[in-house]
Amino acid sequence: MTEMRFLRQEEKDSLAQLFNNAYRVGLETARKWADRAGEPRTLVVPEPGRLASCINMLPFEMVFGGQSVAMGGIGGVATWADCQGKGYAGALMHRSVEIMHEQGYLVSALYPFSFRYYRKFGWESCGDRITYEGFRQSDLRRGEDSRLVRASRGAEDATLFVAAYDRQAAERYNGLMVRSHESWAARLNTLAEAGGHAYLIEEDDQPTGYFLCDHPQDSGGHIGLRIRDFATNTPRAMRAMTMFLATLPANVETITLQTAAHPTIFEAFLEPTVRKLLAPGFQFRVLDVCGAVAARGYNSAARQGFTVHITDEHGPWNTGAYEFDFGGGRGEAKRLPEGVATDFSWSIQQFSQVFTGYRDMVQQHAAGLFDAPSAATAAVVRDAFCDRPTHLMDFF
Ligand SMILES: CC(C)(COP(=O)(O)OP(=O)(O)OC[C@H]1O[C@@H](n2cnc3c(N)ncnc32)[C@H](O)[C@@H]1OP(=O)(O)O)[C@@H](O)C(=O)NCCC(=O)NCCS
């Protein structure tokens, strides 16, 4: 059996050596990563004279149905190159599910190097992104709404960014992280120090959106503008952002805009044929079925219930039969006695996709991919969980 324990304070340098060997990022960056590690968030596999493998479990909150849910973010999964393939990272992944559950996290998310690898441990693809790649100012519609945009004055505007972001997190998507006022002030400072720009969109003096721009240069020295973090809470706010981009100076040669897969923003372009890349963004897992279902918010349209059997190899406390019930914007998953017949079955990966609103069971049923007893049962599942598209903009 693989020996595992929490990182000790005096082992930060060993951890930096491990990060540098696994990721080849240089010791300076590896030391910065190691500085953020520690008990109870870093689990390691020790070997004589070094740490062979590690995993970080980072404390976050994600918003689902307008309510925040405790989320353990998996990051920094690494094994020395000459120790790989011995099952070290796999043992850490398995143990992380138990530890995060013990520590009270209800769900977990990660950015995968391989979707196949993390699927084995219960995480599943739960959010797609569209990157509108390398378009020009002249590809975009122009218009008066661009005047709603103003450059941010920095951290003193943090309250306005918080308001625009929080509204988007509560009303428009599932999966966005909770961001504090302090984290916003730090984010704006870091962006400014790196030469980026933050813009607010205001309608009648109220913040209805924002966008953060950085300026990557390619090997030929061409200047680009990239937006991966924005909120547009009204149709005018969306037009304001894209119409403002149409007015950028001509030395900005390419624009890249990353959005959730839904809704698309094709109408912002004169012709919708600009290059787009559709790709899965992150993987997600429910750690505690009963806790996560109770913590999440629901539309008041979600009213009826269903019964389901869930199987979770790495979180056996989740395996069993449930009765789900919804009403008044709340949900409950009640355990049923073992052996009770249920309407259908889900793996924890399937349930995780449903929980986030990523998987529409009515579409699945129509395509013959969901063995619910009827289209009506599929509609009950959709009414409960498909309340918003999924999106995650924070990296960890
Ligand atoms: C990914 C990593 C942590 C795995 O560590 P490990 O201790 O070798 O993991 P395990 O022994 O538990 O598992 C090895 C499995 O990963 C698979 N694997 C390794 N690299 C892979 C890749 N790039 N794509 C797909 N699968 C990969 C192996 O084929 C093996 O599969 P198997 O279990 O079906 O035989 C290690 O390869 C590493 O440190 N890589 C560099 C850093 C990195 O990318 N970290 C992940 C960030 S999300």
Tab-separated table of C-alpha atoms and ligand atoms in Angstrom:
chain	number	residue	atom	x	y	z
A	1	MET	CA	0.000	0.000	0.000
A	2	THR	CA	1.247	3.502	-0.860
A	3	GLU	CA	2.301	5.542	2.209
A	4	MET	CA	0.607	8.972	2.252
A	5	ARG	CA	0.566	11.866	4.717
A	6	PHE	CA	0.145	15.651	4.886
A	7	LEU	CA	3.070	17.878	3.917
A	8	ARG	CA	5.246	19.058	6.806
A	9	GLN	CA	6.196	22.732	7.144
A	10	GLU	CA	9.938	21.996	6.682
A	11	GLU	CA	9.340	20.098	3.397
A	12	LYS	CA	8.506	23.091	1.168
A	13	ASP	CA	11.858	22.890	-0.623
A	14	SER	CA	11.379	19.170	-1.357
A	15	LEU	CA	7.938	20.015	-2.708
A	16	ALA	CA	9.425	22.706	-4.988
A	17	GLN	CA	11.930	20.108	-6.314
A	18	LEU	CA	9.011	17.781	-7.090
A	19	PHE	CA	6.986	20.517	-8.865
A	20	ASN	CA	10.035	21.521	-10.915
A	21	ASN	CA	10.732	17.930	-11.960
A	22	ALA	CA	7.114	17.120	-12.877
A	23	TYR	CA	6.178	20.419	-14.562
A	24	ARG	CA	9.663	21.755	-15.615
A	25	VAL	CA	8.603	25.289	-14.646
A	26	GLY	CA	11.930	26.346	-13.084
A	27	LEU	CA	12.716	26.417	-9.364
A	28	GLU	CA	11.568	30.012	-8.858
A	29	THR	CA	7.992	29.298	-9.991
A	30	ALA	CA	8.036	25.887	-8.272
A	31	ARG	CA	8.987	27.595	-4.953
A	32	LYS	CA	6.047	30.025	-5.305
A	33	TRP	CA	3.685	27.069	-5.805
A	34	ALA	CA	5.227	25.235	-2.840
A	35	ASP	CA	4.802	28.322	-0.618
A	36	ARG	CA	1.027	28.063	-1.011
A	37	ALA	CA	1.016	24.400	0.081
A	38	GLY	CA	0.653	22.976	3.599
A	39	GLU	CA	-1.522	20.924	5.944
A	40	PRO	CA	-4.474	20.332	5.639
A	41	ARG	CA	-4.460	21.023	1.930
A	42	THR	CA	-1.371	19.164	0.635
A	43	LEU	CA	-1.072	15.393	0.678
A	44	VAL	CA	2.227	13.716	-0.274
A	45	VAL	CA	3.777	10.317	-0.965
A	46	PRO	CA	7.164	10.338	0.838
A	47	GLU	CA	10.204	8.369	-0.372
A	48	PRO	CA	13.630	8.314	1.302
A	49	GLY	CA	15.241	11.724	0.627
A	50	ARG	CA	12.369	13.238	-1.375
A	51	LEU	CA	8.638	13.637	-1.897
A	52	ALA	CA	7.688	11.350	-4.784
A	53	SER	CA	4.168	12.647	-5.466
A	54	CYS	CA	1.697	15.264	-4.205
A	55	ILE	CA	-1.796	16.721	-4.541
A	56	ASN	CA	-3.339	20.018	-3.318
A	57	MET	CA	-6.945	20.353	-2.143
A	58	LEU	CA	-7.763	24.063	-2.209
A	59	PRO	CA	-10.677	25.734	-0.362
A	60	PHE	CA	-13.226	27.477	-2.621
A	61	GLU	CA	-16.952	28.008	-2.959
A	62	MET	CA	-18.907	27.564	-6.183
A	63	VAL	CA	-22.358	28.928	-6.936
A	64	PHE	CA	-25.125	26.530	-8.086
A	65	GLY	CA	-28.694	27.685	-8.523
A	66	GLY	CA	-27.720	30.959	-6.819
A	67	GLN	CA	-26.433	29.274	-3.624
A	68	SER	CA	-22.788	28.750	-2.647
A	69	VAL	CA	-21.513	25.206	-2.194
A	70	ALA	CA	-18.181	24.267	-0.486
A	71	MET	CA	-15.772	23.145	-3.242
A	72	GLY	CA	-12.373	21.476	-2.934
A	73	GLY	CA	-10.259	22.467	-5.936
A	74	ILE	CA	-7.710	19.823	-6.965
A	75	GLY	CA	-4.423	21.290	-8.180
A	76	GLY	CA	-0.677	20.643	-8.277
A	77	VAL	CA	-1.003	16.896	-8.968
A	78	ALA	CA	2.600	15.842	-9.614
A	79	THR	CA	4.925	12.813	-9.519
A	80	TRP	CA	8.718	12.764	-10.131
A	81	ALA	CA	9.238	11.590	-13.709
A	82	ASP	CA	11.169	8.482	-12.607
A	83	CYS	CA	8.390	7.489	-10.165
A	84	GLN	CA	5.488	7.784	-12.608
A	85	GLY	CA	3.240	4.845	-13.428
A	86	LYS	CA	3.538	3.299	-9.938
A	87	GLY	CA	0.042	4.423	-8.909
A	88	TYR	CA	1.227	7.233	-6.576
A	89	ALA	CA	-0.976	9.992	-8.012
A	90	GLY	CA	-3.866	7.535	-8.277
A	91	ALA	CA	-3.557	6.671	-4.573
A	92	LEU	CA	-3.545	10.417	-3.744
A	93	MET	CA	-6.592	11.036	-5.934
A	94	HIS	CA	-8.496	8.242	-4.172
A	95	ARG	CA	-7.500	9.533	-0.706
A	96	SER	CA	-8.353	13.140	-1.664
A	97	VAL	CA	-11.996	12.114	-2.175
A	98	GLU	CA	-12.113	10.746	1.403
A	99	ILE	CA	-10.239	13.719	2.902
A	100	MET	CA	-12.302	16.400	1.134
A	101	HIS	CA	-15.464	14.600	2.271
A	102	GLU	CA	-14.149	14.488	5.882
A	103	GLN	CA	-13.257	18.192	5.648
A	104	GLY	CA	-16.827	19.111	4.670
A	105	TYR	CA	-16.392	19.841	0.953
A	106	LEU	CA	-19.531	18.890	-0.964
A	107	VAL	CA	-18.153	19.103	-4.532
A	108	SER	CA	-14.764	19.256	-6.269
A	109	ALA	CA	-13.431	20.702	-9.534
A	110	LEU	CA	-10.129	20.439	-11.412
A	111	TYR	CA	-8.445	21.368	-14.677
A	112	PRO	CA	-7.355	18.052	-16.233
A	113	PHE	CA	-4.196	17.155	-18.173
A	114	SER	CA	-6.223	14.126	-19.279
A	115	PHE	CA	-10.009	13.784	-18.943
A	116	ARG	CA	-9.666	10.014	-19.078
A	117	TYR	CA	-7.303	9.954	-16.102
A	118	TYR	CA	-9.554	11.887	-13.681
A	119	ARG	CA	-12.756	10.224	-14.914
A	120	LYS	CA	-11.473	7.011	-13.289
A	121	PHE	CA	-11.737	8.745	-9.887
A	122	GLY	CA	-15.256	10.168	-10.420
A	123	TRP	CA	-14.597	13.598	-11.963
A	124	GLU	CA	-16.384	14.261	-15.260
A	125	SER	CA	-16.400	16.957	-17.915
A	126	CYS	CA	-19.042	19.493	-16.811
A	127	GLY	CA	-18.416	22.739	-18.687
A	128	ASP	CA	-17.567	23.668	-22.291
A	129	ARG	CA	-16.065	26.896	-23.543
A	130	ILE	CA	-15.995	28.684	-26.865
A	131	THR	CA	-12.884	30.637	-27.743
A	132	TYR	CA	-13.579	33.155	-30.535
A	133	GLU	CA	-10.064	33.198	-31.893
A	134	GLY	CA	-7.948	35.783	-33.575
A	135	PHE	CA	-10.656	38.052	-35.013
A	136	ARG	CA	-10.230	41.716	-35.946
A	137	GLN	CA	-11.988	44.929	-34.929
A	138	SER	CA	-13.557	45.012	-38.396
A	139	ASP	CA	-15.286	41.638	-37.765
A	140	LEU	CA	-17.455	43.209	-35.051
A	141	ARG	CA	-20.589	45.331	-35.215
A	142	ARG	CA	-20.006	48.937	-34.155
A	143	GLY	CA	-22.514	51.080	-32.273
A	144	GLU	CA	-23.318	53.706	-29.678
A	145	ASP	CA	-23.506	51.199	-26.817
A	146	SER	CA	-19.680	51.182	-26.742
A	147	ARG	CA	-20.025	54.461	-24.801
A	148	LEU	CA	-21.256	52.527	-21.745
A	149	VAL	CA	-17.680	51.266	-21.234
A	150	ARG	CA	-15.200	53.078	-18.992
A	151	ALA	CA	-11.663	52.164	-17.906
A	152	SER	CA	-11.461	51.085	-14.284
A	153	ARG	CA	-9.666	53.320	-11.772
A	154	GLY	CA	-8.229	50.167	-10.151
A	155	ALA	CA	-8.856	48.690	-6.712
A	156	GLU	CA	-11.113	51.632	-5.730
A	157	ASP	CA	-13.644	50.256	-8.255
A	158	ALA	CA	-13.576	46.784	-6.681
A	159	THR	CA	-17.111	47.174	-5.243
A	160	LEU	CA	-18.518	47.730	-8.750
A	161	PHE	CA	-16.748	44.651	-10.126
A	162	VAL	CA	-18.054	42.623	-7.157
A	163	ALA	CA	-21.633	43.753	-7.929
A	164	ALA	CA	-21.424	42.864	-11.644
A	165	TYR	CA	-19.669	39.545	-10.996
A	166	ASP	CA	-21.978	38.476	-8.141
A	167	ARG	CA	-25.070	39.120	-10.230
A	168	GLN	CA	-23.692	36.958	-13.026
A	169	ALA	CA	-22.713	34.187	-10.573
A	170	ALA	CA	-26.135	34.212	-8.899
A	171	GLU	CA	-28.385	34.570	-11.928
A	172	ARG	CA	-26.693	33.427	-15.105
A	173	TYR	CA	-24.437	30.400	-14.572
A	174	ASN	CA	-23.755	27.365	-12.447
A	175	GLY	CA	-20.180	26.799	-11.290
A	176	LEU	CA	-18.741	30.289	-10.954
A	177	MET	CA	-16.578	30.721	-7.852
A	178	VAL	CA	-17.395	33.030	-4.983
A	179	ARG	CA	-14.971	36.021	-5.189
A	180	SER	CA	-14.453	38.254	-2.158
A	181	HIS	CA	-13.958	42.021	-2.299
A	182	GLU	CA	-10.292	41.498	-1.285
A	183	SER	CA	-9.728	38.964	-4.071
A	184	TRP	CA	-11.196	41.469	-6.551
A	185	ALA	CA	-8.873	44.250	-5.344
A	186	ALA	CA	-5.887	41.870	-5.667
A	187	ARG	CA	-7.048	40.709	-9.119
A	188	LEU	CA	-7.293	44.288	-10.392
A	189	ASN	CA	-3.847	45.164	-8.988
A	190	THR	CA	-2.229	42.055	-10.505
A	191	LEU	CA	-3.796	42.765	-13.896
A	192	ALA	CA	-2.595	46.396	-13.860
A	193	GLU	CA	0.950	45.358	-12.822
A	194	ALA	CA	1.052	42.919	-15.761
A	195	GLY	CA	0.069	45.710	-18.195
A	196	GLY	CA	-3.533	44.569	-18.625
A	197	HIS	CA	-6.697	46.657	-18.511
A	198	ALA	CA	-9.995	46.372	-16.645
A	199	TYR	CA	-13.186	47.977	-17.960
A	200	LEU	CA	-16.579	48.543	-16.359
A	201	ILE	CA	-19.889	48.698	-18.218
A	202	GLU	CA	-22.390	51.070	-16.601
A	203	GLU	CA	-26.036	51.748	-17.394
A	204	ASP	CA	-27.713	54.595	-15.463
A	205	ASP	CA	-24.676	54.641	-13.133
A	206	GLN	CA	-25.182	50.956	-12.259
A	207	PRO	CA	-22.484	48.363	-13.090
A	208	THR	CA	-24.079	45.886	-15.496
A	209	GLY	CA	-20.843	44.271	-16.620
A	210	TYR	CA	-17.056	44.307	-16.779
A	211	PHE	CA	-14.234	42.775	-18.819
A	212	LEU	CA	-10.581	42.134	-18.052
A	213	CYS	CA	-8.071	42.303	-20.941
A	214	ASP	CA	-4.503	41.095	-21.192
A	215	HIS	CA	-2.189	41.610	-24.137
A	216	PRO	CA	-0.282	38.494	-25.217
A	217	GLN	CA	2.342	39.028	-27.942
A	218	ASP	CA	3.164	36.317	-30.467
A	219	SER	CA	6.722	35.402	-31.569
A	220	GLY	CA	6.531	37.988	-34.368
A	221	GLY	CA	5.843	40.786	-31.830
A	222	HIS	CA	2.206	41.178	-32.928
A	223	ILE	CA	0.064	42.606	-30.148
A	224	GLY	CA	-3.138	40.791	-29.252
A	225	LEU	CA	-5.969	41.401	-26.817
A	226	ARG	CA	-7.484	38.519	-24.873
A	227	ILE	CA	-10.562	38.426	-22.630
A	228	ARG	CA	-11.189	35.362	-20.491
A	229	ASP	CA	-12.982	37.017	-17.581
A	230	PHE	CA	-16.095	39.122	-18.114
A	231	ALA	CA	-19.711	39.610	-17.075
A	232	THR	CA	-22.489	41.065	-19.191
A	233	ASN	CA	-25.747	41.043	-17.267
A	234	THR	CA	-27.974	42.790	-19.837
A	235	PRO	CA	-28.206	42.594	-23.647
A	236	ARG	CA	-26.889	46.187	-23.801
A	237	ALA	CA	-23.892	45.275	-21.634
A	238	MET	CA	-22.952	42.486	-24.066
A	239	ARG	CA	-23.287	44.881	-27.003
A	240	ALA	CA	-21.267	47.500	-25.102
A	241	MET	CA	-18.320	45.136	-24.676
A	242	THR	CA	-18.197	43.845	-28.249
A	243	MET	CA	-18.866	47.296	-29.772
A	244	PHE	CA	-16.048	48.714	-27.631
A	245	LEU	CA	-13.711	45.995	-28.960
A	246	ALA	CA	-14.635	47.168	-32.482
A	247	THR	CA	-13.058	50.558	-31.631
A	248	LEU	CA	-9.662	49.277	-30.433
A	249	PRO	CA	-6.590	50.887	-32.032
A	250	ALA	CA	-5.375	49.186	-35.202
A	251	ASN	CA	-2.059	48.060	-33.680
A	252	VAL	CA	-4.053	45.483	-31.707
A	253	GLU	CA	-3.858	42.866	-34.432
A	254	THR	CA	-5.943	40.021	-33.063
A	255	ILE	CA	-8.692	39.709	-30.462
A	256	THR	CA	-9.494	36.532	-28.542
A	257	LEU	CA	-12.627	36.177	-26.443
A	258	GLN	CA	-13.329	33.148	-24.278
A	259	THR	CA	-16.935	32.559	-23.197
A	260	ALA	CA	-19.141	29.815	-21.801
A	261	ALA	CA	-20.461	27.564	-24.582
A	262	HIS	CA	-23.967	28.923	-23.901
A	263	PRO	CA	-25.182	31.391	-24.898
A	264	THR	CA	-23.210	31.968	-28.094
A	265	ILE	CA	-22.406	35.549	-29.114
A	266	PHE	CA	-22.551	35.092	-32.900
A	267	GLU	CA	-24.760	38.201	-33.245
A	268	ALA	CA	-21.852	40.412	-32.114
A	269	PHE	CA	-20.090	39.710	-35.430
A	270	LEU	CA	-20.908	41.100	-38.871
A	271	GLU	CA	-20.608	37.531	-40.144
A	272	PRO	CA	-20.838	34.618	-37.674
A	273	THR	CA	-18.094	32.697	-39.471
A	274	VAL	CA	-15.125	33.881	-37.340
A	275	ARG	CA	-12.912	31.039	-36.109
A	276	LYS	CA	-14.154	29.363	-32.925
A	277	LEU	CA	-12.780	26.598	-30.781
A	278	LEU	CA	-15.284	24.590	-28.728
A	279	ALA	CA	-13.560	22.645	-25.967
A	280	PRO	CA	-14.367	21.113	-22.583
A	281	GLY	CA	-13.047	23.365	-19.843
A	282	PHE	CA	-12.996	21.611	-16.474
A	283	GLN	CA	-13.986	18.443	-14.658
A	284	PHE	CA	-16.235	18.291	-11.639
A	285	ARG	CA	-17.384	15.765	-9.069
A	286	VAL	CA	-20.008	15.592	-6.351
A	287	LEU	CA	-18.340	14.460	-3.098
A	288	ASP	CA	-21.469	14.181	-0.951
A	289	VAL	CA	-24.766	13.526	-2.749
A	290	CYS	CA	-27.115	14.451	0.146
A	291	GLY	CA	-25.106	17.512	1.233
A	292	ALA	CA	-24.634	18.884	-2.290
A	293	VAL	CA	-28.311	18.452	-3.252
A	294	ALA	CA	-29.418	20.257	-0.063
A	295	ALA	CA	-26.892	23.113	-0.477
A	296	ARG	CA	-27.712	23.951	-4.087
A	297	GLY	CA	-30.496	26.357	-5.123
A	298	TYR	CA	-33.309	25.398	-7.574
A	299	ASN	CA	-35.890	27.132	-9.708
A	300	SER	CA	-39.318	27.236	-8.146
A	301	ALA	CA	-40.439	25.275	-11.275
A	302	ALA	CA	-38.704	22.193	-9.847
A	303	ARG	CA	-41.514	20.456	-7.980
A	304	GLN	CA	-41.696	16.695	-8.281
A	305	GLY	CA	-39.314	13.926	-7.397
A	306	PHE	CA	-37.803	10.686	-8.690
A	307	THR	CA	-35.854	7.724	-7.350
A	308	VAL	CA	-32.355	6.823	-8.519
A	309	HIS	CA	-29.478	4.483	-7.638
A	310	ILE	CA	-26.035	6.133	-7.628
A	311	THR	CA	-22.715	4.248	-7.754
A	312	ASP	CA	-19.466	5.841	-6.543
A	313	GLU	CA	-16.417	3.555	-6.471
A	314	HIS	CA	-14.097	6.060	-4.774
A	315	GLY	CA	-16.724	7.615	-2.463
A	316	PRO	CA	-18.628	4.512	-1.252
A	317	TRP	CA	-20.714	6.608	1.202
A	318	ASN	CA	-22.513	7.929	-1.888
A	319	THR	CA	-23.402	4.523	-3.308
A	320	GLY	CA	-27.055	3.578	-2.788
A	321	ALA	CA	-30.692	4.302	-3.593
A	322	TYR	CA	-32.147	7.821	-3.217
A	323	GLU	CA	-35.425	9.633	-3.430
A	324	PHE	CA	-35.003	13.180	-4.763
A	325	ASP	CA	-37.605	15.821	-3.924
A	326	PHE	CA	-37.889	19.476	-4.898
A	327	GLY	CA	-40.107	22.377	-3.870
A	328	GLY	CA	-39.948	26.031	-2.868
A	329	GLY	CA	-36.488	26.425	-4.438
A	330	ARG	CA	-35.014	23.684	-2.207
A	331	GLY	CA	-33.973	20.103	-2.939
A	332	GLU	CA	-33.467	16.976	-0.868
A	333	ALA	CA	-31.853	13.594	-1.570
A	334	LYS	CA	-33.156	11.048	0.963
A	335	ARG	CA	-31.464	7.644	1.337
A	336	LEU	CA	-33.734	4.666	0.668
A	337	PRO	CA	-33.205	1.182	2.153
A	338	GLU	CA	-30.753	-0.968	0.154
A	339	GLY	CA	-32.394	-3.155	-2.461
A	340	VAL	CA	-35.344	-0.804	-3.139
A	341	ALA	CA	-36.138	-0.613	-6.863
A	342	THR	CA	-35.475	2.856	-8.344
A	343	ASP	CA	-36.604	4.654	-11.529
A	344	PHE	CA	-33.085	4.502	-13.021
A	345	SER	CA	-29.333	4.472	-12.180
A	346	TRP	CA	-26.462	6.938	-12.467
A	347	SER	CA	-22.715	6.640	-11.983
A	348	ILE	CA	-21.264	9.454	-9.859
A	349	GLN	CA	-19.812	10.902	-13.092
A	350	GLN	CA	-23.294	11.050	-14.686
A	351	PHE	CA	-24.844	12.519	-11.558
A	352	SER	CA	-22.066	15.154	-11.382
A	353	GLN	CA	-22.917	16.255	-14.929
A	354	VAL	CA	-26.618	16.446	-14.015
A	355	PHE	CA	-25.939	18.336	-10.767
A	356	THR	CA	-24.095	21.155	-12.565
A	357	GLY	CA	-26.829	21.544	-15.190
A	358	TYR	CA	-24.381	20.440	-17.883
A	359	ARG	CA	-26.340	17.367	-18.985
A	360	ASP	CA	-29.894	17.834	-20.249
A	361	MET	CA	-31.674	14.545	-19.532
A	362	VAL	CA	-34.580	15.377	-21.880
A	363	GLN	CA	-32.140	15.562	-24.807
A	364	GLN	CA	-30.389	12.421	-23.540
A	365	HIS	CA	-33.716	10.599	-23.282
A	366	ALA	CA	-34.796	11.679	-26.775
A	367	ALA	CA	-31.470	10.384	-28.120
A	368	GLY	CA	-31.970	7.043	-26.350
A	369	LEU	CA	-29.074	7.731	-23.956
A	370	PHE	CA	-30.985	7.880	-20.671
A	371	ASP	CA	-32.900	4.869	-19.365
A	372	ALA	CA	-35.489	6.902	-17.415
A	373	PRO	CA	-38.914	5.227	-17.385
A	374	SER	CA	-40.497	8.101	-19.347
A	375	ALA	CA	-39.893	11.445	-21.013
A	376	ALA	CA	-41.854	12.964	-18.102
A	377	THR	CA	-39.259	11.683	-15.586
A	378	ALA	CA	-36.458	13.078	-17.760
A	379	ALA	CA	-38.293	16.432	-17.703
A	380	VAL	CA	-38.461	16.367	-13.882
A	381	VAL	CA	-34.668	15.914	-13.751
A	382	ARG	CA	-34.146	18.715	-16.241
A	383	ASP	CA	-36.510	21.119	-14.466
A	384	ALA	CA	-34.593	20.598	-11.241
A	385	PHE	CA	-30.992	20.778	-12.438
A	386	CYS	CA	-30.840	22.451	-15.882
A	387	ASP	CA	-31.505	25.892	-14.424
A	388	ARG	CA	-28.408	27.618	-15.847
A	389	PRO	CA	-25.536	26.763	-18.208
A	390	THR	CA	-22.211	25.935	-16.524
A	391	HIS	CA	-19.175	28.223	-16.511
A	392	LEU	CA	-15.908	28.520	-14.576
A	393	MET	CA	-13.545	31.458	-15.157
A	394	ASP	CA	-11.091	31.061	-12.251
A	395	PHE	CA	-7.914	29.023	-12.710
A	396	PHE	CA	-6.260	27.170	-9.802
B	1	LIG	C1	-0.067	13.062	-14.221
B	1	LIG	C2	0.833	12.485	-13.174
B	1	LIG	C3	0.639	13.260	-11.879
B	1	LIG	C4	0.482	11.021	-12.959
B	1	LIG	O1	1.286	10.547	-11.892
B	1	LIG	P1	1.548	8.988	-11.646
B	1	LIG	O2	2.034	8.840	-10.247
B	1	LIG	O3	2.354	8.435	-12.727
B	1	LIG	O4	0.057	8.440	-11.774
B	1	LIG	P2	-0.467	6.957	-11.666
B	1	LIG	O5	0.689	6.009	-11.532
B	1	LIG	O6	-1.543	6.911	-10.665
B	1	LIG	O7	-1.199	6.805	-13.052
B	1	LIG	C5	-0.496	6.691	-14.210
B	1	LIG	C6	-1.542	6.665	-15.305
B	1	LIG	O8	-1.588	7.963	-15.888
B	1	LIG	C7	-1.557	7.821	-17.278
B	1	LIG	N1	-0.955	9.027	-17.840
B	1	LIG	C8	0.228	9.599	-17.552
B	1	LIG	N2	0.415	10.685	-18.330
B	1	LIG	C9	-0.680	10.779	-19.128
B	1	LIG	C10	-1.098	11.673	-20.160
B	1	LIG	N3	-0.330	12.713	-20.516
B	1	LIG	N4	-2.304	11.468	-20.740
B	1	LIG	C11	-3.094	10.434	-20.391
B	1	LIG	N5	-2.744	9.559	-19.412
B	1	LIG	C12	-1.553	9.721	-18.815
B	1	LIG	C13	-0.687	6.597	-17.476
B	1	LIG	O9	-0.907	6.036	-18.736
B	1	LIG	C14	-1.206	5.670	-16.372
B	1	LIG	O10	-2.423	5.065	-16.799
B	1	LIG	P3	-2.937	3.665	-16.213
B	1	LIG	O11	-3.280	3.898	-14.769
B	1	LIG	O12	-4.165	3.367	-17.031
B	1	LIG	O13	-1.806	2.706	-16.382
B	1	LIG	C15	2.326	12.567	-13.614
B	1	LIG	O14	2.423	11.975	-14.901
B	1	LIG	C16	2.879	13.981	-13.672
B	1	LIG	O15	3.392	14.497	-12.675
B	1	LIG	N6	2.798	14.615	-14.858
B	1	LIG	C17	3.312	15.981	-15.064
B	1	LIG	C18	2.495	17.039	-14.338
B	1	LIG	C19	1.004	17.004	-14.712
B	1	LIG	O16	0.643	17.028	-15.876
B	1	LIG	N7	0.129	16.952	-13.667
B	1	LIG	C20	-1.314	16.904	-13.837
B	1	LIG	C21	-1.879	18.263	-13.835
B	1	LIG	S1	-3.642	18.264	-14.038
